[in-house]
């Protein structure tokens, strides 16, 4: 089996299930640390900054990592728009603190009337007025960016609206398609590779969801490892023309 120089790893469904630990995932991370293999948690969650992700892993799952091990769709979005044009640094944002902080740290100022970019992600306090401002800005020529296309998020009550549902409303109102950043889009994977400092043939993408994690790897020519501890089932994967590079029931089965 090929030895990979780095690992890109999903979080929910791979490292934990909601509030439920996955013991094999903790052992998997600790083996990476023991062997000194670089890894990056690549998550579509734009609502939290890396500090909160690190805190959650430590307090709730006894997994000890640092902020350099975390790459969110919020960070990828900020990196992407910052690289488009160094002279454009204004944005109207629908989103939570993780996305806003990532943009602020890249030097963006927040503008409602004529922003360079209109950036939409999951916002737990979204209002009609916010949608109105985003729609008007895009109609005036602001570039439309979406953090990720996930239509639903699982929680203890069931499947609730995700960022993709919020973005879809703006798409409907403007009749314009957003440029999406998060998995399964190659944009977040390209930015993650830049952050970890490795090429696509040196890393493997590890995740539980074929439609996001695995497809992101496939679209980016990155080998993939699907673990059946979360979303995707054997039946779903059997129906796919392109299979994951590897499949395991548990991360304990993986040999480094």
Coordinates of C-alpha atoms in Angstrom, one line a residue:
X1 CA 0.0 0.0 0.0
X2 CA 1.2 3.5 -0.9
X3 CA 2.6 5.5 2.0
X4 CA 1.1 9.0 2.0
X5 CA 3.1 12.0 3.2
X6 CA -0.1 13.8 4.4
X7 CA -3.7 13.3 5.2
X8 CA -6.8 15.5 4.6
X9 CA -9.5 14.4 7.0
X10 CA -13.2 15.1 7.3
X11 CA -14.6 15.7 10.8
X12 CA -18.3 14.9 11.4
X13 CA -19.0 11.3 10.6
X14 CA -15.3 10.5 10.3
X15 CA -13.7 11.7 13.6
X16 CA -17.0 12.0 15.5
X17 CA -20.8 11.6 15.0
X18 CA -22.4 14.7 16.3
X19 CA -21.7 14.5 20.0
X20 CA -20.7 10.8 19.8
X21 CA -17.1 9.9 19.8
X22 CA -15.6 7.4 17.3
X23 CA -12.8 5.7 19.3
X24 CA -11.0 4.4 16.2
X25 CA -10.8 8.0 15.0
X26 CA -8.9 9.2 18.1
X27 CA -6.5 6.3 17.7
X28 CA -6.1 7.2 14.0
X29 CA -5.2 10.8 14.8
X30 CA -2.8 9.7 17.5
X31 CA -1.0 7.3 15.1
X32 CA -0.5 10.2 12.7
X33 CA 1.0 12.3 15.5
X34 CA 3.2 9.5 16.6
X35 CA 4.6 9.0 13.1
X36 CA 5.0 12.7 12.5
X37 CA 2.7 12.6 9.4
X38 CA 1.1 16.0 8.6
X39 CA -2.7 16.2 8.6
X40 CA -5.4 18.7 8.1
X41 CA -9.0 18.5 9.1
X42 CA -10.9 19.8 6.1
X43 CA -14.4 20.7 7.0
X44 CA -17.3 22.4 5.2
X45 CA -18.4 24.0 8.5
X46 CA -17.8 27.8 8.0
X47 CA -19.6 28.8 11.2
X48 CA -16.6 28.1 13.6
X49 CA -13.1 29.3 13.6
X50 CA -10.2 26.8 14.1
X51 CA -9.9 27.7 17.8
X52 CA -13.4 26.5 18.4
X53 CA -12.9 23.3 16.4
X54 CA -9.7 22.6 18.4
X55 CA -11.5 23.2 21.7
X56 CA -14.4 21.0 20.7
X57 CA -12.1 18.1 19.8
X58 CA -10.2 18.4 23.1
X59 CA -13.1 18.9 25.5
X60 CA -15.6 16.5 23.9
X61 CA -13.5 13.9 22.2
X62 CA -10.1 14.0 24.0
X63 CA -8.3 14.6 20.7
X64 CA -5.5 17.1 21.0
X65 CA -4.5 19.1 17.9
X66 CA -3.7 22.7 17.2
X67 CA -5.3 25.3 14.9
X68 CA -2.8 24.6 12.1
X69 CA -4.5 21.2 11.8
X70 CA -7.9 22.8 10.9
X71 CA -9.0 24.1 7.6
X72 CA -12.6 25.3 7.3
X73 CA -14.7 26.3 4.3
X74 CA -14.6 29.8 5.9
X75 CA -10.8 29.9 5.7
X76 CA -10.8 28.5 2.2
X77 CA -13.4 31.1 1.1
X78 CA -11.3 33.9 2.6
X79 CA -8.1 32.6 0.9
X80 CA -9.9 32.2 -2.4
X81 CA -11.4 35.7 -2.6
X82 CA -8.2 37.3 -1.2
X83 CA -6.2 35.8 -4.1
X84 CA -8.6 36.9 -6.8
X85 CA -7.7 40.6 -6.8
X86 CA -5.5 42.3 -4.2
X87 CA -7.3 45.6 -4.8
X88 CA -10.7 44.2 -3.9
X89 CA -11.2 44.0 -0.2
X90 CA -14.9 44.7 0.5
X91 CA -17.6 42.1 1.1
X92 CA -21.2 41.7 2.2
X93 CA -21.4 38.5 4.3
X94 CA -24.3 36.3 5.3
X95 CA -22.6 33.9 7.8
X96 CA -21.4 33.2 11.3
X97 CA -18.3 34.4 13.2
X98 CA -16.0 31.8 11.7
X99 CA -16.5 33.1 8.2
X100 CA -16.5 36.7 9.2
X101 CA -13.2 36.4 11.2
X102 CA -11.5 34.5 8.3
X103 CA -12.4 37.4 6.0
X104 CA -11.4 40.1 8.5
X105 CA -8.0 38.4 9.1
X106 CA -7.4 38.7 5.3
X107 CA -8.1 42.5 5.4
X108 CA -11.7 42.6 4.2
X109 CA -14.0 45.3 5.3
X110 CA -17.7 44.7 5.4
X111 CA -19.9 46.7 3.0
X112 CA -23.6 46.5 2.4
X113 CA -24.2 48.8 -0.6
X114 CA -21.6 48.0 -3.3
X115 CA -19.3 45.2 -2.1
X116 CA -16.7 43.6 -4.3
X117 CA -18.0 40.2 -3.1
X118 CA -21.2 38.9 -1.7
X119 CA -20.4 35.8 0.4
X120 CA -23.1 33.5 1.7
X121 CA -22.7 30.7 4.2
X122 CA -24.7 29.2 7.0
X123 CA -26.2 31.9 9.2
X124 CA -28.3 30.8 12.2
X125 CA -29.8 34.3 12.4
X126 CA -30.5 35.0 8.8
X127 CA -33.3 37.4 8.0
X128 CA -35.2 38.7 5.0
X129 CA -33.3 41.9 5.2
X130 CA -29.9 40.1 4.9
X131 CA -31.2 38.2 1.8
X132 CA -32.5 41.5 0.4
X133 CA -29.0 43.2 0.8
X134 CA -27.3 40.2 -0.7
X135 CA -29.7 40.1 -3.7
X136 CA -29.3 43.8 -4.4
X137 CA -25.5 43.7 -4.2
X138 CA -25.3 40.8 -6.6
X139 CA -27.7 42.5 -9.0
X140 CA -25.3 45.5 -9.0
X141 CA -22.4 43.3 -10.0
X142 CA -20.9 42.0 -6.7
X143 CA -19.3 38.6 -7.3
X144 CA -21.4 35.8 -5.7
X145 CA -19.5 33.3 -3.5
X146 CA -21.0 30.4 -1.6
X147 CA -19.1 28.6 1.2
X148 CA -20.5 25.2 0.5
X149 CA -23.4 23.4 -1.1
X150 CA -24.5 21.2 1.8
X151 CA -28.3 21.5 1.7
X152 CA -28.8 19.8 5.1
X153 CA -27.0 19.3 8.4
X154 CA -27.7 16.4 10.8
X155 CA -28.4 17.2 14.4
X156 CA -30.2 15.5 17.3
X157 CA -33.6 16.6 15.8
X158 CA -33.0 15.4 12.3
X159 CA -31.8 17.0 9.1
X160 CA -31.9 20.8 9.3
X161 CA -31.1 23.4 6.6
X162 CA -27.4 23.8 5.7
X163 CA -25.5 26.5 3.9
X164 CA -26.6 25.2 0.5
X165 CA -30.2 25.9 1.4
X166 CA -29.4 29.5 2.4
X167 CA -27.3 30.1 -0.8
X168 CA -30.1 28.6 -3.0
X169 CA -32.5 31.3 -1.9
X170 CA -30.1 34.0 -3.0
X171 CA -29.5 32.1 -6.3
X172 CA -33.2 31.9 -6.8
X173 CA -33.7 35.6 -6.1
X174 CA -30.8 36.7 -8.4
X175 CA -31.0 34.0 -11.0
X176 CA -27.3 33.7 -10.7
X177 CA -25.2 30.7 -9.6
X178 CA -22.7 31.1 -6.8
X179 CA -19.1 30.1 -7.0
X180 CA -18.9 27.3 -4.4
X181 CA -15.8 26.8 -2.3
X182 CA -16.3 23.8 0.0
X183 CA -16.2 20.0 -0.7
X184 CA -16.8 18.5 -3.2
X185 CA -15.4 21.5 -5.1
X186 CA -11.7 21.4 -6.0
X187 CA -11.2 25.0 -4.7
X188 CA -11.1 24.0 -1.0
X189 CA -8.8 21.0 -1.9
X190 CA -6.4 23.2 -3.8
X191 CA -6.2 25.6 -0.9
X192 CA -5.8 22.8 1.6
X193 CA -2.9 21.4 -0.4
X194 CA -1.2 24.8 -0.3
X195 CA -1.7 25.0 3.4
X196 CA -0.3 21.5 4.1
X197 CA 2.5 22.1 1.6
X198 CA 2.1 18.9 -0.4
X199 CA 1.0 17.9 -3.9
X200 CA -2.2 16.0 -4.8
X201 CA -0.3 12.7 -5.3
X202 CA 1.3 12.9 -1.9
X203 CA -1.9 13.0 0.2
X204 CA -5.1 11.0 0.8
X205 CA -8.6 12.4 1.5
X206 CA -10.3 10.6 4.4
X207 CA -14.1 10.9 4.9
X208 CA -17.4 9.3 5.4
X209 CA -19.5 11.0 2.7
X210 CA -19.0 10.0 -0.9
X211 CA -20.9 13.0 -2.2
X212 CA -18.6 15.5 -0.4
X213 CA -15.3 14.1 0.9
X214 CA -14.7 11.4 -1.7
X215 CA -16.0 13.4 -4.7
X216 CA -13.7 16.2 -3.6
X217 CA -10.8 13.9 -3.8
X218 CA -11.8 12.4 -7.1
X219 CA -12.3 15.9 -8.7
X220 CA -8.8 16.9 -7.4
X221 CA -7.0 13.7 -8.5
X222 CA -6.4 12.9 -4.8
X223 CA -6.6 9.3 -3.5
X224 CA -9.5 8.7 -1.2
X225 CA -10.3 6.6 1.9
X226 CA -14.0 6.1 2.7
X227 CA -14.8 5.0 6.2
X228 CA -18.3 3.6 6.8
X229 CA -18.9 5.4 10.1
X230 CA -21.1 8.2 8.9
X231 CA -23.3 9.2 5.9
X232 CA -22.5 6.9 3.0
X233 CA -23.6 3.3 2.8
X234 CA -22.2 0.3 0.9
X235 CA -25.3 0.3 -1.3
X236 CA -24.7 4.0 -2.3
X237 CA -21.1 3.4 -3.1
X238 CA -21.8 0.3 -5.2
X239 CA -24.0 2.5 -7.5
X240 CA -21.1 4.9 -8.2
X241 CA -19.1 4.5 -11.3
X242 CA -15.9 5.9 -9.7
X243 CA -15.2 4.1 -6.4
X244 CA -13.1 5.4 -3.5
X245 CA -9.5 4.3 -3.7
X246 CA -9.9 2.5 -0.4
X247 CA -12.9 1.5 1.8
X248 CA -12.8 0.5 5.5
X249 CA -15.4 -0.2 8.1
X250 CA -13.2 1.4 10.8
X251 CA -10.1 3.6 10.8
X252 CA -8.5 0.9 12.9
X253 CA -8.2 -1.1 9.7
X254 CA -5.9 1.4 8.1
X255 CA -2.2 0.6 7.9
X256 CA 0.1 3.6 7.7

